[in-house]
Amino acid sequence: MIYMEDICKTYHIGDETIHALDHANLQVQDGEFVAVVGPSGSGKSTLMNIMGCLDTADSGIYLLDNEPIVRMSQNQLAHVRNKKIGFIFQNFNLLPRLTALENVELPLIYGGVPTSDRRSLAENALRLVGLEKRTSHRPTELSGGQQQRVAIARALAGNPPVLLADEPTGNLDSSTGNEIMQIFDELHEAGKTIVLITHDSHVASRAQREIHIADGRVTGGVA
């Protein structure tokens, strides 16, 4: 599902050269639940951005669902993001003026899904995360855990092959965080491919496999 070989990414800040990723290798199989673990500054955010087609590598090979990514244009990357990846962020990234249902519908709108289909797909996604009775609520009317459930539903609505979660429990208390991780467990059991980015070893332990990154180098990246 995800294949990265010799991925390099360098940033130049003034006279300083930063090797954010240094010949990183990573493989994630279809249906696997993987945690990418590393401290701040380790390169995990850069890895996530490249994996999520939000940025491109300077060199190396990246195949997502057998599709070569590295040389794609920005428009091509946007298309891949919409069709192939469901994003879940630490800060939820919900639009405050929209209801839960409308927030979940957004990526379907961008993906050109007909109106008649969008509503049923969004309702079903909210049902999967236990929020079928909160469809008309706006983010300010929901708890942090409920907002993250909406974000998960939004990621699921278009049925992408990969879910990419960036510190999904980072803004939640431990009890609510455990509830969110239970949803990821259930999605994995249902066959979803999940890549979870975290600095928390306890959260990472819930995954099927852990990949560690430090100073731009990946260990345990190959299954």
C-alpha atoms as a PDB file:
ATOM      1  CA  MET A   1       0.000   0.000   0.000  1.00  0.00           C
ATOM      2  CA  ILE A   2       2.810   2.424   0.975  1.00  0.00           C
ATOM      3  CA  TYR A   3       6.346   1.957  -0.315  1.00  0.00           C
ATOM      4  CA  MET A   4       9.133   4.479   0.372  1.00  0.00           C
ATOM      5  CA  GLU A   5      12.740   3.898  -0.615  1.00  0.00           C
ATOM      6  CA  ASP A   6      15.711   6.241  -0.005  1.00  0.00           C
ATOM      7  CA  ILE A   7      13.448   9.242   0.645  1.00  0.00           C
ATOM      8  CA  CYS A   8      15.489  12.411   1.218  1.00  0.00           C
ATOM      9  CA  LYS A   9      14.285  15.883   2.138  1.00  0.00           C
ATOM     10  CA  THR A  10      16.607  18.801   2.853  1.00  0.00           C
ATOM     11  CA  TYR A  11      15.770  22.307   3.990  1.00  0.00           C
ATOM     12  CA  HIS A  12      18.094  25.313   3.694  1.00  0.00           C
ATOM     13  CA  ILE A  13      17.632  27.948   6.380  1.00  0.00           C
ATOM     14  CA  GLY A  14      20.176  30.718   5.920  1.00  0.00           C
ATOM     15  CA  ASP A  15      23.580  29.055   5.870  1.00  0.00           C
ATOM     16  CA  GLU A  16      22.253  25.983   7.643  1.00  0.00           C
ATOM     17  CA  THR A  17      21.343  22.757   5.854  1.00  0.00           C
ATOM     18  CA  ILE A  18      18.854  20.497   7.631  1.00  0.00           C
ATOM     19  CA  HIS A  19      18.470  16.895   6.494  1.00  0.00           C
ATOM     20  CA  ALA A  20      14.868  16.327   7.618  1.00  0.00           C
ATOM     21  CA  LEU A  21      14.787  12.872   6.020  1.00  0.00           C
ATOM     22  CA  ASP A  22      17.979  10.955   5.304  1.00  0.00           C
ATOM     23  CA  HIS A  23      17.443   7.993   2.954  1.00  0.00           C
ATOM     24  CA  ALA A  24      14.299   6.890   4.773  1.00  0.00           C
ATOM     25  CA  ASN A  25      12.790   3.500   3.912  1.00  0.00           C
ATOM     26  CA  LEU A  26       9.261   2.542   4.889  1.00  0.00           C
ATOM     27  CA  GLN A  27       6.663  -0.028   3.875  1.00  0.00           C
ATOM     28  CA  VAL A  28       3.070  -0.367   5.058  1.00  0.00           C
ATOM     29  CA  GLN A  29       1.048  -3.333   3.870  1.00  0.00           C
ATOM     30  CA  ASP A  30      -2.622  -3.240   2.915  1.00  0.00           C
ATOM     31  CA  GLY A  31      -4.727  -3.497   6.093  1.00  0.00           C
ATOM     32  CA  GLU A  32      -1.810  -2.834   8.445  1.00  0.00           C
ATOM     33  CA  PHE A  33      -1.968  -0.521  11.489  1.00  0.00           C
ATOM     34  CA  VAL A  34       1.396   1.215  11.909  1.00  0.00           C
ATOM     35  CA  ALA A  35       2.572   3.869  14.366  1.00  0.00           C
ATOM     36  CA  VAL A  36       5.400   6.232  13.396  1.00  0.00           C
ATOM     37  CA  VAL A  37       7.065   7.312  16.631  1.00  0.00           C
ATOM     38  CA  GLY A  38       9.577  10.072  17.209  1.00  0.00           C
ATOM     39  CA  PRO A  39      10.284  13.177  19.291  1.00  0.00           C
ATOM     40  CA  SER A  40       9.909  16.756  18.108  1.00  0.00           C
ATOM     41  CA  GLY A  41      12.435  17.501  15.365  1.00  0.00           C
ATOM     42  CA  SER A  42      12.919  13.838  14.457  1.00  0.00           C
ATOM     43  CA  GLY A  43      11.522  14.209  10.946  1.00  0.00           C
ATOM     44  CA  LYS A  44       8.169  12.560  11.541  1.00  0.00           C
ATOM     45  CA  SER A  45       6.200  15.649  10.439  1.00  0.00           C
ATOM     46  CA  THR A  46       8.190  15.791   7.203  1.00  0.00           C
ATOM     47  CA  LEU A  47       7.607  12.075   6.688  1.00  0.00           C
ATOM     48  CA  MET A  48       3.891  12.544   7.320  1.00  0.00           C
ATOM     49  CA  ASN A  49       3.666  15.447   4.871  1.00  0.00           C
ATOM     50  CA  ILE A  50       5.354  13.459   2.120  1.00  0.00           C
ATOM     51  CA  MET A  51       3.338  10.327   2.884  1.00  0.00           C
ATOM     52  CA  GLY A  52       0.151  12.428   2.797  1.00  0.00           C
ATOM     53  CA  CYS A  53       1.112  14.113  -0.497  1.00  0.00           C
ATOM     54  CA  LEU A  54       1.209  17.500   1.222  1.00  0.00           C
ATOM     55  CA  ASP A  55       4.879  17.825   0.248  1.00  0.00           C
ATOM     56  CA  THR A  56       7.294  16.065  -2.099  1.00  0.00           C
ATOM     57  CA  ALA A  57      10.655  14.423  -1.503  1.00  0.00           C
ATOM     58  CA  ASP A  58      13.875  15.750  -3.030  1.00  0.00           C
ATOM     59  CA  SER A  59      14.781  12.237  -4.109  1.00  0.00           C
ATOM     60  CA  GLY A  60      13.790   8.621  -3.644  1.00  0.00           C
ATOM     61  CA  ILE A  61      10.848   6.423  -4.575  1.00  0.00           C
ATOM     62  CA  TYR A  62       7.338   6.741  -3.143  1.00  0.00           C
ATOM     63  CA  LEU A  63       4.541   4.458  -4.295  1.00  0.00           C
ATOM     64  CA  LEU A  64       1.055   4.883  -2.826  1.00  0.00           C
ATOM     65  CA  ASP A  65      -1.353   2.128  -3.806  1.00  0.00           C
ATOM     66  CA  ASN A  66       1.183   1.241  -6.561  1.00  0.00           C
ATOM     67  CA  GLU A  67       1.073   4.801  -7.938  1.00  0.00           C
ATOM     68  CA  PRO A  68       4.384   6.774  -8.211  1.00  0.00           C
ATOM     69  CA  ILE A  69       4.118  10.024  -6.253  1.00  0.00           C
ATOM     70  CA  VAL A  70       7.484  11.825  -6.186  1.00  0.00           C
ATOM     71  CA  ARG A  71       7.266  13.579  -9.597  1.00  0.00           C
ATOM     72  CA  MET A  72       3.593  14.527  -9.452  1.00  0.00           C
ATOM     73  CA  SER A  73       2.360  18.083 -10.000  1.00  0.00           C
ATOM     74  CA  GLN A  74       0.473  19.949  -7.279  1.00  0.00           C
ATOM     75  CA  ASN A  75      -2.842  19.267  -9.022  1.00  0.00           C
ATOM     76  CA  GLN A  76      -2.038  15.570  -9.246  1.00  0.00           C
ATOM     77  CA  LEU A  77      -1.079  15.496  -5.568  1.00  0.00           C
ATOM     78  CA  ALA A  78      -4.360  17.184  -4.625  1.00  0.00           C
ATOM     79  CA  HIS A  79      -6.282  14.530  -6.555  1.00  0.00           C
ATOM     80  CA  VAL A  80      -4.393  11.717  -4.799  1.00  0.00           C
ATOM     81  CA  ARG A  81      -4.987  13.309  -1.389  1.00  0.00           C
ATOM     82  CA  ASN A  82      -8.714  13.473  -2.013  1.00  0.00           C
ATOM     83  CA  LYS A  83      -9.079   9.940  -3.359  1.00  0.00           C
ATOM     84  CA  LYS A  84      -6.442   7.930  -1.515  1.00  0.00           C
ATOM     85  CA  ILE A  85      -5.950   9.443   1.956  1.00  0.00           C
ATOM     86  CA  GLY A  86      -8.242  10.243   4.861  1.00  0.00           C
ATOM     87  CA  PHE A  87      -6.604  12.798   7.185  1.00  0.00           C
ATOM     88  CA  ILE A  88      -7.174  13.033  10.943  1.00  0.00           C
ATOM     89  CA  PHE A  89      -5.410  15.891  12.744  1.00  0.00           C
ATOM     90  CA  GLN A  90      -4.648  16.736  16.373  1.00  0.00           C
ATOM     91  CA  ASN A  91      -6.620  19.987  16.169  1.00  0.00           C
ATOM     92  CA  PHE A  92      -9.640  18.385  14.428  1.00  0.00           C
ATOM     93  CA  ASN A  93      -9.677  21.080  11.681  1.00  0.00           C
ATOM     94  CA  LEU A  94     -13.462  21.340  11.626  1.00  0.00           C
ATOM     95  CA  LEU A  95     -15.168  24.410  10.188  1.00  0.00           C
ATOM     96  CA  PRO A  96     -17.051  26.073  13.086  1.00  0.00           C
ATOM     97  CA  ARG A  97     -19.987  27.357  11.045  1.00  0.00           C
ATOM     98  CA  LEU A  98     -20.805  23.943   9.602  1.00  0.00           C
ATOM     99  CA  THR A  99     -22.703  21.124  11.286  1.00  0.00           C
ATOM    100  CA  ALA A 100     -21.062  17.763  11.922  1.00  0.00           C
ATOM    101  CA  LEU A 101     -22.798  16.383   8.842  1.00  0.00           C
ATOM    102  CA  GLU A 102     -21.681  19.295   6.655  1.00  0.00           C
ATOM    103  CA  ASN A 103     -18.087  18.971   7.874  1.00  0.00           C
ATOM    104  CA  VAL A 104     -18.073  15.289   6.947  1.00  0.00           C
ATOM    105  CA  GLU A 105     -19.519  16.101   3.513  1.00  0.00           C
ATOM    106  CA  LEU A 106     -16.717  18.559   2.621  1.00  0.00           C
ATOM    107  CA  PRO A 107     -14.163  16.141   1.093  1.00  0.00           C
ATOM    108  CA  LEU A 108     -17.009  14.489  -0.814  1.00  0.00           C
ATOM    109  CA  ILE A 109     -17.906  17.851  -2.329  1.00  0.00           C
ATOM    110  CA  TYR A 110     -14.288  18.400  -3.390  1.00  0.00           C
ATOM    111  CA  GLY A 111     -14.271  14.887  -4.791  1.00  0.00           C
ATOM    112  CA  GLY A 112     -17.278  15.576  -6.997  1.00  0.00           C
ATOM    113  CA  VAL A 113     -19.616  13.116  -5.266  1.00  0.00           C
ATOM    114  CA  PRO A 114     -23.260  13.832  -6.251  1.00  0.00           C
ATOM    115  CA  THR A 115     -25.431  15.523  -3.633  1.00  0.00           C
ATOM    116  CA  SER A 116     -27.774  12.542  -3.362  1.00  0.00           C
ATOM    117  CA  ASP A 117     -24.863  10.262  -2.451  1.00  0.00           C
ATOM    118  CA  ARG A 118     -22.979  12.705  -0.215  1.00  0.00           C
ATOM    119  CA  ARG A 119     -25.635  12.851   2.461  1.00  0.00           C
ATOM    120  CA  SER A 120     -25.963   9.091   2.863  1.00  0.00           C
ATOM    121  CA  LEU A 121     -22.161   8.573   2.875  1.00  0.00           C
ATOM    122  CA  ALA A 122     -21.706  11.268   5.520  1.00  0.00           C
ATOM    123  CA  GLU A 123     -24.535   9.932   7.675  1.00  0.00           C
ATOM    124  CA  ASN A 124     -23.115   6.422   7.500  1.00  0.00           C
ATOM    125  CA  ALA A 125     -19.631   7.657   8.478  1.00  0.00           C
ATOM    126  CA  LEU A 126     -21.038   9.477  11.517  1.00  0.00           C
ATOM    127  CA  ARG A 127     -22.952   6.334  12.436  1.00  0.00           C
ATOM    128  CA  LEU A 128     -19.703   4.349  12.378  1.00  0.00           C
ATOM    129  CA  VAL A 129     -18.206   6.639  15.045  1.00  0.00           C
ATOM    130  CA  GLY A 130     -21.365   6.729  17.173  1.00  0.00           C
ATOM    131  CA  LEU A 131     -22.506  10.273  16.321  1.00  0.00           C
ATOM    132  CA  GLU A 132     -25.681   9.579  14.383  1.00  0.00           C
ATOM    133  CA  LYS A 133     -27.584  11.715  16.918  1.00  0.00           C
ATOM    134  CA  ARG A 134     -25.188  14.680  16.596  1.00  0.00           C
ATOM    135  CA  THR A 135     -25.406  15.313  12.843  1.00  0.00           C
ATOM    136  CA  SER A 136     -26.888  18.813  13.219  1.00  0.00           C
ATOM    137  CA  HIS A 137     -24.515  19.956  15.989  1.00  0.00           C
ATOM    138  CA  ARG A 138     -21.746  22.460  15.255  1.00  0.00           C
ATOM    139  CA  PRO A 139     -18.207  21.932  16.622  1.00  0.00           C
ATOM    140  CA  THR A 140     -18.740  24.363  19.515  1.00  0.00           C
ATOM    141  CA  GLU A 141     -21.658  22.207  20.648  1.00  0.00           C
ATOM    142  CA  LEU A 142     -19.504  19.085  20.801  1.00  0.00           C
ATOM    143  CA  SER A 143     -16.877  17.862  23.251  1.00  0.00           C
ATOM    144  CA  GLY A 144     -13.264  17.415  22.145  1.00  0.00           C
ATOM    145  CA  GLY A 145     -13.765  13.679  21.808  1.00  0.00           C
ATOM    146  CA  GLN A 146     -16.911  14.171  19.734  1.00  0.00           C
ATOM    147  CA  GLN A 147     -15.107  16.658  17.488  1.00  0.00           C
ATOM    148  CA  GLN A 148     -12.373  14.103  16.860  1.00  0.00           C
ATOM    149  CA  ARG A 149     -15.038  11.519  16.035  1.00  0.00           C
ATOM    150  CA  VAL A 150     -16.431  13.933  13.440  1.00  0.00           C
ATOM    151  CA  ALA A 151     -12.913  14.302  12.038  1.00  0.00           C
ATOM    152  CA  ILE A 152     -12.583  10.510  11.823  1.00  0.00           C
ATOM    153  CA  ALA A 153     -15.970  10.298  10.096  1.00  0.00           C
ATOM    154  CA  ARG A 154     -14.843  12.956   7.615  1.00  0.00           C
ATOM    155  CA  ALA A 155     -11.722  10.895   6.872  1.00  0.00           C
ATOM    156  CA  LEU A 156     -13.822   7.751   6.387  1.00  0.00           C
ATOM    157  CA  ALA A 157     -16.617   9.204   4.267  1.00  0.00           C
ATOM    158  CA  GLY A 158     -14.930   8.789   0.897  1.00  0.00           C
ATOM    159  CA  ASN A 159     -13.646   5.305   1.770  1.00  0.00           C
ATOM    160  CA  PRO A 160      -9.965   6.093   1.062  1.00  0.00           C
ATOM    161  CA  PRO A 161      -7.497   3.182   1.147  1.00  0.00           C
ATOM    162  CA  VAL A 162      -5.290   4.884   3.776  1.00  0.00           C
ATOM    163  CA  LEU A 163      -6.077   6.733   7.015  1.00  0.00           C
ATOM    164  CA  LEU A 164      -3.288   9.074   8.125  1.00  0.00           C
ATOM    165  CA  ALA A 165      -3.679  10.253  11.728  1.00  0.00           C
ATOM    166  CA  ASP A 166      -1.395  12.979  13.127  1.00  0.00           C
ATOM    167  CA  GLU A 167      -1.320  12.912  16.959  1.00  0.00           C
ATOM    168  CA  PRO A 168      -5.088  12.147  17.041  1.00  0.00           C
ATOM    169  CA  THR A 169      -5.224  12.012  20.861  1.00  0.00           C
ATOM    170  CA  GLY A 170      -2.871  14.939  21.487  1.00  0.00           C
ATOM    171  CA  ASN A 171      -5.613  17.377  22.559  1.00  0.00           C
ATOM    172  CA  LEU A 172      -7.651  14.874  24.549  1.00  0.00           C
ATOM    173  CA  ASP A 173      -7.566  13.608  28.133  1.00  0.00           C
ATOM    174  CA  SER A 174      -6.401  10.027  28.628  1.00  0.00           C
ATOM    175  CA  SER A 175      -9.899   8.553  28.973  1.00  0.00           C
ATOM    176  CA  THR A 176     -11.206  10.227  25.819  1.00  0.00           C
ATOM    177  CA  GLY A 177      -7.969   9.373  24.046  1.00  0.00           C
ATOM    178  CA  ASN A 178      -8.521   5.704  24.842  1.00  0.00           C
ATOM    179  CA  GLU A 179     -12.016   5.924  23.347  1.00  0.00           C
ATOM    180  CA  ILE A 180     -10.578   7.374  20.150  1.00  0.00           C
ATOM    181  CA  MET A 181      -7.919   4.659  20.002  1.00  0.00           C
ATOM    182  CA  GLN A 182     -10.672   2.061  20.390  1.00  0.00           C
ATOM    183  CA  ILE A 183     -12.214   3.442  17.184  1.00  0.00           C
ATOM    184  CA  PHE A 184      -8.872   2.985  15.424  1.00  0.00           C
ATOM    185  CA  ASP A 185      -8.693  -0.584  16.755  1.00  0.00           C
ATOM    186  CA  GLU A 186     -12.144  -1.293  15.315  1.00  0.00           C
ATOM    187  CA  LEU A 187     -11.263   0.296  11.963  1.00  0.00           C
ATOM    188  CA  HIS A 188      -8.128  -1.833  11.789  1.00  0.00           C
ATOM    189  CA  GLU A 189     -10.134  -4.961  12.565  1.00  0.00           C
ATOM    190  CA  ALA A 190     -12.466  -3.975   9.715  1.00  0.00           C
ATOM    191  CA  GLY A 191      -9.479  -3.962   7.332  1.00  0.00           C
ATOM    192  CA  LYS A 192      -8.500  -0.288   7.147  1.00  0.00           C
ATOM    193  CA  THR A 193      -4.862   0.659   6.515  1.00  0.00           C
ATOM    194  CA  ILE A 194      -3.857   3.128   9.237  1.00  0.00           C
ATOM    195  CA  VAL A 195      -0.678   5.137   9.753  1.00  0.00           C
ATOM    196  CA  LEU A 196      -0.612   6.961  13.081  1.00  0.00           C
ATOM    197  CA  ILE A 197       2.006   9.656  13.806  1.00  0.00           C
ATOM    198  CA  THR A 198       2.772  10.123  17.502  1.00  0.00           C
ATOM    199  CA  HIS A 199       5.392  10.932  20.117  1.00  0.00           C
ATOM    200  CA  ASP A 200       3.432   8.956  22.752  1.00  0.00           C
ATOM    201  CA  SER A 201       4.748   5.425  23.287  1.00  0.00           C
ATOM    202  CA  HIS A 202       1.510   4.376  25.011  1.00  0.00           C
ATOM    203  CA  VAL A 203      -0.564   5.398  21.976  1.00  0.00           C
ATOM    204  CA  ALA A 204       1.957   3.768  19.638  1.00  0.00           C
ATOM    205  CA  SER A 205       1.685   0.470  21.521  1.00  0.00           C
ATOM    206  CA  ARG A 206      -1.898   0.105  20.274  1.00  0.00           C
ATOM    207  CA  ALA A 207      -0.651  -0.282  16.705  1.00  0.00           C
ATOM    208  CA  GLN A 208       0.207  -3.551  15.019  1.00  0.00           C
ATOM    209  CA  ARG A 209       3.767  -2.363  14.349  1.00  0.00           C
ATOM    210  CA  GLU A 210       5.938   0.576  15.436  1.00  0.00           C
ATOM    211  CA  ILE A 211       8.303   2.523  13.201  1.00  0.00           C
ATOM    212  CA  HIS A 212      10.806   4.815  14.907  1.00  0.00           C
ATOM    213  CA  ILE A 213      12.349   7.944  13.448  1.00  0.00           C
ATOM    214  CA  ALA A 214      15.221  10.062  14.788  1.00  0.00           C
ATOM    215  CA  ASP A 215      17.408  12.622  13.030  1.00  0.00           C
ATOM    216  CA  GLY A 216      15.647  11.889   9.755  1.00  0.00           C
ATOM    217  CA  ARG A 217      16.475   8.175   9.834  1.00  0.00           C
ATOM    218  CA  VAL A 218      13.815   5.480  10.030  1.00  0.00           C
ATOM    219  CA  THR A 219      14.200   2.185  11.890  1.00  0.00           C
ATOM    220  CA  GLY A 220      11.728  -0.659  11.682  1.00  0.00           C
ATOM    221  CA  GLY A 221      10.302   0.803   8.491  1.00  0.00           C
ATOM    222  CA  VAL A 222      10.331  -2.435   6.550  1.00  0.00           C
ATOM    223  CA  ALA A 223       7.844  -5.135   7.567  1.00  0.00           C
END
